[in-house]
Amino acid sequence: MRSLFLLAVLLVSYSMNAQIKIVEDFDGTANFDWREYATKNKSALIKEGMLDLEVFKKGAIAMTSTDIPVLPEYDFKITMKIVIPEMSEKDTIAILFDKDKDSNRHAFIYMEDTFIQCKYNNGKFDFDKGEMNDIKFPKEKNKRTEIVIERKGGKLMVSHDNMKDMTPWRVDVDSPELGFLTTSRLKIDEVIVEQEYMGK
């Protein structure tokens, strides 16, 4: 009887503190529904074990996105392991996150020595409202970088290689959509989604 009681306690404890961890490594079948395409100006394709975004014409922007399986009202962590083949001072890469009813997204922009947090909608960045910070960002060819978006205690935080890119701020998350954008080339090697929540 005692063993059955302990088992019941363990099962209840597990259900109350369930943890989700999904690893998207782009080897074989993708876990998430990424939008793939290829045109004469740009492409976003899963190939050679990576999600590869590439721009072929100056002025074009390559981007793709997907919904990720997290409950936006609870804390979560998204770890993105990316590869930047080459980055000049005019190149831009961005992580797009969340999407409200008006299709506004949070854009976390990485440029040479600069990080910008602003809104993105319909191909345009809104720089009037947001935050800009000086950062140390890798410039070497084929540099691997880890970017983390984390929601903790109702605040959203963004960092790369364990360095904070912005001041954590309290914000509601409407729809957990994740996207990538580049004006040159960007490879995503792995996306890890983690969430520990109190269920009923």
PDB file of N, CA and C in Angstrom, residues 58-148:
ATOM      1  N   LYS A  58      21.406  41.755 -54.118  1.00  0.00           N
ATOM      2  CA  LYS A  58      21.536  42.848 -53.162  1.00  0.00           C
ATOM      3  C   LYS A  58      20.190  43.541 -52.958  1.00  0.00           C
ATOM      4  N   GLY A  59      19.845  43.750 -51.694  1.00  0.00           N
ATOM      5  CA  GLY A  59      18.580  44.402 -51.373  1.00  0.00           C
ATOM      6  C   GLY A  59      17.469  43.440 -51.018  1.00  0.00           C
ATOM      7  N   ALA A  60      17.667  42.167 -51.326  1.00  0.00           N
ATOM      8  CA  ALA A  60      16.654  41.161 -50.992  1.00  0.00           C
ATOM      9  C   ALA A  60      16.824  40.720 -49.526  1.00  0.00           C
ATOM     10  N   ILE A  61      15.776  40.157 -48.970  1.00  0.00           N
ATOM     11  CA  ILE A  61      15.786  39.636 -47.603  1.00  0.00           C
ATOM     12  C   ILE A  61      15.248  38.212 -47.616  1.00  0.00           C
ATOM     13  N   ALA A  62      15.989  37.305 -47.033  1.00  0.00           N
ATOM     14  CA  ALA A  62      15.532  35.919 -46.899  1.00  0.00           C
ATOM     15  C   ALA A  62      15.022  35.719 -45.478  1.00  0.00           C
ATOM     16  N   MET A  63      13.843  35.128 -45.345  1.00  0.00           N
ATOM     17  CA  MET A  63      13.306  34.874 -44.014  1.00  0.00           C
ATOM     18  C   MET A  63      12.404  33.649 -44.033  1.00  0.00           C
ATOM     19  N   THR A  64      12.241  33.048 -42.874  1.00  0.00           N
ATOM     20  CA  THR A  64      11.310  31.941 -42.703  1.00  0.00           C
ATOM     21  C   THR A  64      10.887  31.904 -41.251  1.00  0.00           C
ATOM     22  N   SER A  65       9.770  31.250 -40.974  1.00  0.00           N
ATOM     23  CA  SER A  65       9.282  31.194 -39.599  1.00  0.00           C
ATOM     24  C   SER A  65       8.443  29.945 -39.381  1.00  0.00           C
ATOM     25  N   THR A  66       8.141  29.681 -38.107  1.00  0.00           N
ATOM     26  CA  THR A  66       7.316  28.543 -37.734  1.00  0.00           C
ATOM     27  C   THR A  66       6.696  28.805 -36.370  1.00  0.00           C
ATOM     28  N   ASP A  67       5.626  28.099 -36.059  1.00  0.00           N
ATOM     29  CA  ASP A  67       5.060  28.141 -34.712  1.00  0.00           C
ATOM     30  C   ASP A  67       5.806  27.131 -33.854  1.00  0.00           C
ATOM     31  N   ILE A  68       6.105  27.513 -32.623  1.00  0.00           N
ATOM     32  CA  ILE A  68       6.785  26.588 -31.717  1.00  0.00           C
ATOM     33  C   ILE A  68       5.817  26.179 -30.602  1.00  0.00           C
ATOM     34  N   PRO A  69       5.916  24.934 -30.147  1.00  0.00           N
ATOM     35  CA  PRO A  69       4.933  24.396 -29.199  1.00  0.00           C
ATOM     36  C   PRO A  69       5.218  24.771 -27.745  1.00  0.00           C
ATOM     37  N   VAL A  70       4.987  26.030 -27.392  1.00  0.00           N
ATOM     38  CA  VAL A  70       5.091  26.438 -25.991  1.00  0.00           C
ATOM     39  C   VAL A  70       3.806  27.163 -25.596  1.00  0.00           C
ATOM     40  N   LEU A  71       3.515  27.137 -24.296  1.00  0.00           N
ATOM     41  CA  LEU A  71       2.398  27.909 -23.769  1.00  0.00           C
ATOM     42  C   LEU A  71       2.933  29.282 -23.410  1.00  0.00           C
ATOM     43  N   PRO A  72       2.502  30.339 -24.115  1.00  0.00           N
ATOM     44  CA  PRO A  72       3.122  31.662 -23.954  1.00  0.00           C
ATOM     45  C   PRO A  72       2.946  32.290 -22.578  1.00  0.00           C
ATOM     46  N   GLU A  73       1.978  31.807 -21.788  1.00  0.00           N
ATOM     47  CA  GLU A  73       1.772  32.390 -20.462  1.00  0.00           C
ATOM     48  C   GLU A  73       2.737  31.856 -19.408  1.00  0.00           C
ATOM     49  N   TYR A  74       3.498  30.815 -19.758  1.00  0.00           N
ATOM     50  CA  TYR A  74       4.463  30.238 -18.825  1.00  0.00           C
ATOM     51  C   TYR A  74       5.890  30.541 -19.278  1.00  0.00           C
ATOM     52  N   ASP A  75       6.839  30.355 -18.352  1.00  0.00           N
ATOM     53  CA  ASP A  75       8.254  30.560 -18.675  1.00  0.00           C
ATOM     54  C   ASP A  75       8.713  29.534 -19.707  1.00  0.00           C
ATOM     55  N   PHE A  76       9.625  29.943 -20.565  1.00  0.00           N
ATOM     56  CA  PHE A  76      10.196  29.036 -21.558  1.00  0.00           C
ATOM     57  C   PHE A  76      11.576  29.531 -21.962  1.00  0.00           C
ATOM     58  N   LYS A  77      12.286  28.701 -22.690  1.00  0.00           N
ATOM     59  CA  LYS A  77      13.623  29.032 -23.164  1.00  0.00           C
ATOM     60  C   LYS A  77      13.805  28.484 -24.566  1.00  0.00           C
ATOM     61  N   ILE A  78      14.292  29.334 -25.475  1.00  0.00           N
ATOM     62  CA  ILE A  78      14.565  28.926 -26.859  1.00  0.00           C
ATOM     63  C   ILE A  78      16.044  29.168 -27.132  1.00  0.00           C
ATOM     64  N   THR A  79      16.762  28.113 -27.424  1.00  0.00           N
ATOM     65  CA  THR A  79      18.195  28.204 -27.708  1.00  0.00           C
ATOM     66  C   THR A  79      18.418  27.945 -29.191  1.00  0.00           C
ATOM     67  N   MET A  80      19.064  28.884 -29.859  1.00  0.00           N
ATOM     68  CA  MET A  80      19.315  28.761 -31.300  1.00  0.00           C
ATOM     69  C   MET A  80      20.815  28.743 -31.565  1.00  0.00           C
ATOM     70  N   LYS A  81      21.282  27.681 -32.178  1.00  0.00           N
ATOM     71  CA  LYS A  81      22.695  27.571 -32.531  1.00  0.00           C
ATOM     72  C   LYS A  81      22.827  27.878 -34.018  1.00  0.00           C
ATOM     73  N   ILE A  82      23.475  28.993 -34.320  1.00  0.00           N
ATOM     74  CA  ILE A  82      23.526  29.461 -35.699  1.00  0.00           C
ATOM     75  C   ILE A  82      24.961  29.522 -36.208  1.00  0.00           C
ATOM     76  N   VAL A  83      25.078  29.561 -37.519  1.00  0.00           N
ATOM     77  CA  VAL A  83      26.377  29.705 -38.185  1.00  0.00           C
ATOM     78  C   VAL A  83      26.270  30.881 -39.146  1.00  0.00           C
ATOM     79  N   ILE A  84      27.180  31.835 -39.011  1.00  0.00           N
ATOM     80  CA  ILE A  84      27.210  33.002 -39.895  1.00  0.00           C
ATOM     81  C   ILE A  84      28.404  32.845 -40.837  1.00  0.00           C
ATOM     82  N   PRO A  85      28.155  32.479 -42.108  1.00  0.00           N
ATOM     83  CA  PRO A  85      29.270  32.266 -43.036  1.00  0.00           C
ATOM     84  C   PRO A  85      30.201  33.468 -43.137  1.00  0.00           C
ATOM     85  N   GLU A  86      29.625  34.668 -43.231  1.00  0.00           N
ATOM     86  CA  GLU A  86      30.427  35.893 -43.295  1.00  0.00           C
ATOM     87  C   GLU A  86      29.506  37.073 -43.018  1.00  0.00           C
ATOM     88  N   MET A  87      30.019  38.053 -42.265  1.00  0.00           N
ATOM     89  CA  MET A  87      29.193  39.198 -41.913  1.00  0.00           C
ATOM     90  C   MET A  87      29.982  40.481 -42.092  1.00  0.00           C
ATOM     91  N   SER A  88      29.489  41.348 -42.978  1.00  0.00           N
ATOM     92  CA  SER A  88      30.124  42.646 -43.172  1.00  0.00           C
ATOM     93  C   SER A  88      29.383  43.692 -42.354  1.00  0.00           C
ATOM     94  N   GLU A  89      29.886  44.904 -42.338  1.00  0.00           N
ATOM     95  CA  GLU A  89      29.268  45.957 -41.527  1.00  0.00           C
ATOM     96  C   GLU A  89      27.889  46.356 -42.034  1.00  0.00           C
ATOM     97  N   LYS A  90      27.554  45.999 -43.271  1.00  0.00           N
ATOM     98  CA  LYS A  90      26.242  46.341 -43.818  1.00  0.00           C
ATOM     99  C   LYS A  90      25.252  45.183 -43.735  1.00  0.00           C
ATOM    100  N   ASP A  91      25.708  44.021 -43.293  1.00  0.00           N
ATOM    101  CA  ASP A  91      24.841  42.849 -43.208  1.00  0.00           C
ATOM    102  C   ASP A  91      24.003  42.879 -41.936  1.00  0.00           C
ATOM    103  N   THR A  92      22.837  42.275 -42.021  1.00  0.00           N
ATOM    104  CA  THR A  92      21.925  42.198 -40.890  1.00  0.00           C
ATOM    105  C   THR A  92      21.365  40.794 -40.775  1.00  0.00           C
ATOM    106  N   ILE A  93      21.325  40.288 -39.554  1.00  0.00           N
ATOM    107  CA  ILE A  93      20.548  39.083 -39.283  1.00  0.00           C
ATOM    108  C   ILE A  93      19.590  39.431 -38.154  1.00  0.00           C
ATOM    109  N   ALA A  94      18.456  38.759 -38.128  1.00  0.00           N
ATOM    110  CA  ALA A  94      17.467  39.056 -37.093  1.00  0.00           C
ATOM    111  C   ALA A  94      16.730  37.791 -36.697  1.00  0.00           C
ATOM    112  N   ILE A  95      16.399  37.730 -35.412  1.00  0.00           N
ATOM    113  CA  ILE A  95      15.512  36.706 -34.898  1.00  0.00           C
ATOM    114  C   ILE A  95      14.145  37.370 -34.744  1.00  0.00           C
ATOM    115  N   LEU A  96      13.121  36.791 -35.336  1.00  0.00           N
ATOM    116  CA  LEU A  96      11.766  37.313 -35.226  1.00  0.00           C
ATOM    117  C   LEU A  96      10.999  36.441 -34.237  1.00  0.00           C
ATOM    118  N   PHE A  97      10.281  37.087 -33.316  1.00  0.00           N
ATOM    119  CA  PHE A  97       9.594  36.304 -32.299  1.00  0.00           C
ATOM    120  C   PHE A  97       8.255  36.925 -31.946  1.00  0.00           C
ATOM    121  N   ASP A  98       7.275  36.040 -31.696  1.00  0.00           N
ATOM    122  CA  ASP A  98       5.934  36.448 -31.303  1.00  0.00           C
ATOM    123  C   ASP A  98       5.212  37.051 -32.514  1.00  0.00           C
ATOM    124  N   LYS A  99       3.911  37.113 -32.427  1.00  0.00           N
ATOM    125  CA  LYS A  99       3.118  37.704 -33.516  1.00  0.00           C
ATOM    126  C   LYS A  99       1.751  38.069 -32.957  1.00  0.00           C
ATOM    127  N   ASP A 100       1.413  39.360 -32.976  1.00  0.00           N
ATOM    128  CA  ASP A 100       0.127  39.769 -32.438  1.00  0.00           C
ATOM    129  C   ASP A 100      -0.940  39.771 -33.529  1.00  0.00           C
ATOM    130  N   LYS A 101      -2.150  40.227 -33.179  1.00  0.00           N
ATOM    131  CA  LYS A 101      -3.272  40.175 -34.119  1.00  0.00           C
ATOM    132  C   LYS A 101      -3.057  41.058 -35.344  1.00  0.00           C
ATOM    133  N   ASP A 102      -2.140  42.038 -35.221  1.00  0.00           N
ATOM    134  CA  ASP A 102      -1.838  42.919 -36.349  1.00  0.00           C
ATOM    135  C   ASP A 102      -0.562  42.506 -37.085  1.00  0.00           C
ATOM    136  N   SER A 103      -0.094  41.293 -36.790  1.00  0.00           N
ATOM    137  CA  SER A 103       1.108  40.721 -37.410  1.00  0.00           C
ATOM    138  C   SER A 103       2.401  41.453 -37.045  1.00  0.00           C
ATOM    139  N   ASN A 104       2.388  42.184 -35.928  1.00  0.00           N
ATOM    140  CA  ASN A 104       3.629  42.777 -35.423  1.00  0.00           C
ATOM    141  C   ASN A 104       4.460  41.698 -34.734  1.00  0.00           C
ATOM    142  N   ARG A 105       5.743  41.716 -34.980  1.00  0.00           N
ATOM    143  CA  ARG A 105       6.650  40.755 -34.348  1.00  0.00           C
ATOM    144  C   ARG A 105       7.764  41.504 -33.627  1.00  0.00           C
ATOM    145  N   HIS A 106       8.329  40.867 -32.620  1.00  0.00           N
ATOM    146  CA  HIS A 106       9.541  41.401 -32.012  1.00  0.00           C
ATOM    147  C   HIS A 106      10.715  41.016 -32.911  1.00  0.00           C
ATOM    148  N   ALA A 107      11.541  41.980 -33.231  1.00  0.00           N
ATOM    149  CA  ALA A 107      12.739  41.713 -34.030  1.00  0.00           C
ATOM    150  C   ALA A 107      13.969  41.955 -33.159  1.00  0.00           C
ATOM    151  N   PHE A 108      14.829  40.965 -33.087  1.00  0.00           N
ATOM    152  CA  PHE A 108      16.094  41.079 -32.380  1.00  0.00           C
ATOM    153  C   PHE A 108      17.186  41.073 -33.447  1.00  0.00           C
ATOM    154  N   ILE A 109      17.708  42.265 -33.728  1.00  0.00           N
ATOM    155  CA  ILE A 109      18.601  42.464 -34.874  1.00  0.00           C
ATOM    156  C   ILE A 109      20.057  42.461 -34.431  1.00  0.00           C
ATOM    157  N   TYR A 110      20.865  41.716 -35.176  1.00  0.00           N
ATOM    158  CA  TYR A 110      22.308  41.687 -34.936  1.00  0.00           C
ATOM    159  C   TYR A 110      23.016  42.252 -36.156  1.00  0.00           C
ATOM    160  N   MET A 111      23.798  43.300 -35.911  1.00  0.00           N
ATOM    161  CA  MET A 111      24.651  43.895 -36.929  1.00  0.00           C
ATOM    162  C   MET A 111      26.063  43.928 -36.353  1.00  0.00           C
ATOM    163  N   GLU A 112      27.000  44.440 -37.119  1.00  0.00           N
ATOM    164  CA  GLU A 112      28.368  44.509 -36.632  1.00  0.00           C
ATOM    165  C   GLU A 112      28.433  45.439 -35.419  1.00  0.00           C
ATOM    166  N   ASP A 113      28.710  44.861 -34.237  1.00  0.00           N
ATOM    167  CA  ASP A 113      28.859  45.604 -32.979  1.00  0.00           C
ATOM    168  C   ASP A 113      27.568  46.252 -32.475  1.00  0.00           C
ATOM    169  N   THR A 114      26.416  45.916 -33.037  1.00  0.00           N
ATOM    170  CA  THR A 114      25.165  46.562 -32.647  1.00  0.00           C
ATOM    171  C   THR A 114      24.034  45.548 -32.517  1.00  0.00           C
ATOM    172  N   PHE A 115      23.242  45.719 -31.453  1.00  0.00           N
ATOM    173  CA  PHE A 115      22.024  44.931 -31.260  1.00  0.00           C
ATOM    174  C   PHE A 115      20.852  45.900 -31.180  1.00  0.00           C
ATOM    175  N   ILE A 116      19.762  45.580 -31.880  1.00  0.00           N
ATOM    176  CA  ILE A 116      18.576  46.429 -31.872  1.00  0.00           C
ATOM    177  C   ILE A 116      17.358  45.552 -31.607  1.00  0.00           C
ATOM    178  N   GLN A 117      16.535  45.999 -30.674  1.00  0.00           N
ATOM    179  CA  GLN A 117      15.247  45.353 -30.419  1.00  0.00           C
ATOM    180  C   GLN A 117      14.168  46.318 -30.874  1.00  0.00           C
ATOM    181  N   CYS A 118      13.308  45.871 -31.793  1.00  0.00           N
ATOM    182  CA  CYS A 118      12.237  46.734 -32.294  1.00  0.00           C
ATOM    183  C   CYS A 118      11.103  45.867 -32.819  1.00  0.00           C
ATOM    184  N   LYS A 119      10.121  46.502 -33.452  1.00  0.00           N
ATOM    185  CA  LYS A 119       9.011  45.786 -34.066  1.00  0.00           C
ATOM    186  C   LYS A 119       9.289  45.550 -35.555  1.00  0.00           C
ATOM    187  N   TYR A 120       8.719  44.473 -36.079  1.00  0.00           N
ATOM    188  CA  TYR A 120       8.851  44.144 -37.500  1.00  0.00           C
ATOM    189  C   TYR A 120       7.470  43.803 -38.039  1.00  0.00           C
ATOM    190  N   ASN A 121       7.127  44.397 -39.186  1.00  0.00           N
ATOM    191  CA  ASN A 121       5.839  44.109 -39.796  1.00  0.00           C
ATOM    192  C   ASN A 121       5.917  44.383 -41.293  1.00  0.00           C
ATOM    193  N   ASN A 122       5.436  43.420 -42.060  1.00  0.00           N
ATOM    194  CA  ASN A 122       5.315  43.589 -43.515  1.00  0.00           C
ATOM    195  C   ASN A 122       6.620  44.023 -44.178  1.00  0.00           C
ATOM    196  N   GLY A 123       7.725  43.390 -43.753  1.00  0.00           N
ATOM    197  CA  GLY A 123       9.017  43.666 -44.379  1.00  0.00           C
ATOM    198  C   GLY A 123       9.726  44.902 -43.889  1.00  0.00           C
ATOM    199  N   LYS A 124       9.186  45.557 -42.840  1.00  0.00           N
ATOM    200  CA  LYS A 124       9.787  46.805 -42.365  1.00  0.00           C
ATOM    201  C   LYS A 124      10.071  46.741 -40.864  1.00  0.00           C
ATOM    202  N   PHE A 125      11.215  47.287 -40.465  1.00  0.00           N
ATOM    203  CA  PHE A 125      11.569  47.427 -39.060  1.00  0.00           C
ATOM    204  C   PHE A 125      11.111  48.793 -38.569  1.00  0.00           C
ATOM    205  N   ASP A 126      10.506  48.843 -37.383  1.00  0.00           N
ATOM    206  CA  ASP A 126      10.091  50.112 -36.774  1.00  0.00           C
ATOM    207  C   ASP A 126      11.128  50.478 -35.717  1.00  0.00           C
ATOM    208  N   PHE A 127      12.069  51.333 -36.086  1.00  0.00           N
ATOM    209  CA  PHE A 127      13.156  51.705 -35.188  1.00  0.00           C
ATOM    210  C   PHE A 127      12.775  52.827 -34.219  1.00  0.00           C
ATOM    211  N   ASP A 128      11.587  53.395 -34.374  1.00  0.00           N
ATOM    212  CA  ASP A 128      11.181  54.512 -33.510  1.00  0.00           C
ATOM    213  C   ASP A 128      10.968  54.080 -32.069  1.00  0.00           C
ATOM    214  N   LYS A 129      10.520  52.841 -31.882  1.00  0.00           N
ATOM    215  CA  LYS A 129      10.308  52.313 -30.536  1.00  0.00           C
ATOM    216  C   LYS A 129      11.127  51.047 -30.368  1.00  0.00           C
ATOM    217  N   GLY A 130      12.002  51.036 -29.396  1.00  0.00           N
ATOM    218  CA  GLY A 130      12.829  49.868 -29.177  1.00  0.00           C
ATOM    219  C   GLY A 130      14.047  50.192 -28.356  1.00  0.00           C
ATOM    220  N   GLU A 131      15.070  49.412 -28.540  1.00  0.00           N
ATOM    221  CA  GLU A 131      16.295  49.570 -27.768  1.00  0.00           C
ATOM    222  C   GLU A 131      17.495  49.220 -28.633  1.00  0.00           C
ATOM    223  N   MET A 132      18.554  50.017 -28.511  1.00  0.00           N
ATOM    224  CA  MET A 132      19.790  49.768 -29.256  1.00  0.00           C
ATOM    225  C   MET A 132      20.949  49.675 -28.267  1.00  0.00           C
ATOM    226  N   ASN A 133      21.781  48.656 -28.441  1.00  0.00           N
ATOM    227  CA  ASN A 133      22.916  48.468 -27.549  1.00  0.00           C
ATOM    228  C   ASN A 133      24.167  48.102 -28.346  1.00  0.00           C
ATOM    229  N   ASP A 134      25.321  48.526 -27.835  1.00  0.00           N
ATOM    230  CA  ASP A 134      26.596  48.070 -28.382  1.00  0.00           C
ATOM    231  C   ASP A 134      26.868  46.667 -27.852  1.00  0.00           C
ATOM    232  N   ILE A 135      27.310  45.783 -28.719  1.00  0.00           N
ATOM    233  CA  ILE A 135      27.615  44.416 -28.321  1.00  0.00           C
ATOM    234  C   ILE A 135      28.910  43.966 -28.991  1.00  0.00           C
ATOM    235  N   LYS A 136      29.423  42.871 -28.510  1.00  0.00           N
ATOM    236  CA  LYS A 136      30.567  42.237 -29.150  1.00  0.00           C
ATOM    237  C   LYS A 136      30.041  41.028 -29.894  1.00  0.00           C
ATOM    238  N   PHE A 137      30.013  41.127 -31.219  1.00  0.00           N
ATOM    239  CA  PHE A 137      29.439  40.061 -32.035  1.00  0.00           C
ATOM    240  C   PHE A 137      30.517  39.463 -32.931  1.00  0.00           C
ATOM    241  N   PRO A 138      30.541  38.148 -33.083  1.00  0.00           N
ATOM    242  CA  PRO A 138      31.605  37.494 -33.852  1.00  0.00           C
ATOM    243  C   PRO A 138      31.624  37.903 -35.322  1.00  0.00           C
ATOM    244  N   LYS A 139      32.800  38.120 -35.839  1.00  0.00           N
ATOM    245  CA  LYS A 139      32.941  38.519 -37.243  1.00  0.00           C
ATOM    246  C   LYS A 139      33.700  37.490 -38.078  1.00  0.00           C
ATOM    247  N   GLU A 140      34.228  36.459 -37.416  1.00  0.00           N
ATOM    248  CA  GLU A 140      34.981  35.455 -38.159  1.00  0.00           C
ATOM    249  C   GLU A 140      34.081  34.698 -39.136  1.00  0.00           C
ATOM    250  N   LYS A 141      34.654  34.208 -40.203  1.00  0.00           N
ATOM    251  CA  LYS A 141      33.903  33.416 -41.160  1.00  0.00           C
ATOM    252  C   LYS A 141      33.460  32.102 -40.518  1.00  0.00           C
ATOM    253  N   ASN A 142      32.227  31.700 -40.828  1.00  0.00           N
ATOM    254  CA  ASN A 142      31.647  30.456 -40.323  1.00  0.00           C
ATOM    255  C   ASN A 142      31.678  30.371 -38.805  1.00  0.00           C
ATOM    256  N   LYS A 143      31.497  31.522 -38.158  1.00  0.00           N
ATOM    257  CA  LYS A 143      31.489  31.567 -36.705  1.00  0.00           C
ATOM    258  C   LYS A 143      30.186  30.989 -36.165  1.00  0.00           C
ATOM    259  N   ARG A 144      30.299  30.095 -35.193  1.00  0.00           N
ATOM    260  CA  ARG A 144      29.128  29.519 -34.536  1.00  0.00           C
ATOM    261  C   ARG A 144      28.761  30.369 -33.324  1.00  0.00           C
ATOM    262  N   THR A 145      27.506  30.693 -33.220  1.00  0.00           N
ATOM    263  CA  THR A 145      27.019  31.549 -32.147  1.00  0.00           C
ATOM    264  C   THR A 145      25.738  30.956 -31.579  1.00  0.00           C
ATOM    265  N   GLU A 146      25.566  31.108 -30.269  1.00  0.00           N
ATOM    266  CA  GLU A 146      24.354  30.626 -29.610  1.00  0.00           C
ATOM    267  C   GLU A 146      23.532  31.818 -29.135  1.00  0.00           C
ATOM    268  N   ILE A 147      22.296  31.910 -29.611  1.00  0.00           N
ATOM    269  CA  ILE A 147      21.382  32.979 -29.220  1.00  0.00           C
ATOM    270  C   ILE A 147      20.250  32.367 -28.402  1.00  0.00           C
ATOM    271  N   VAL A 148      19.922  33.011 -27.291  1.00  0.00           N
ATOM    272  CA  VAL A 148      18.885  32.490 -26.394  1.00  0.00           C
ATOM    273  C   VAL A 148      17.809  33.543 -26.164  1.00  0.00           C
TER     274      VAL A 148
END
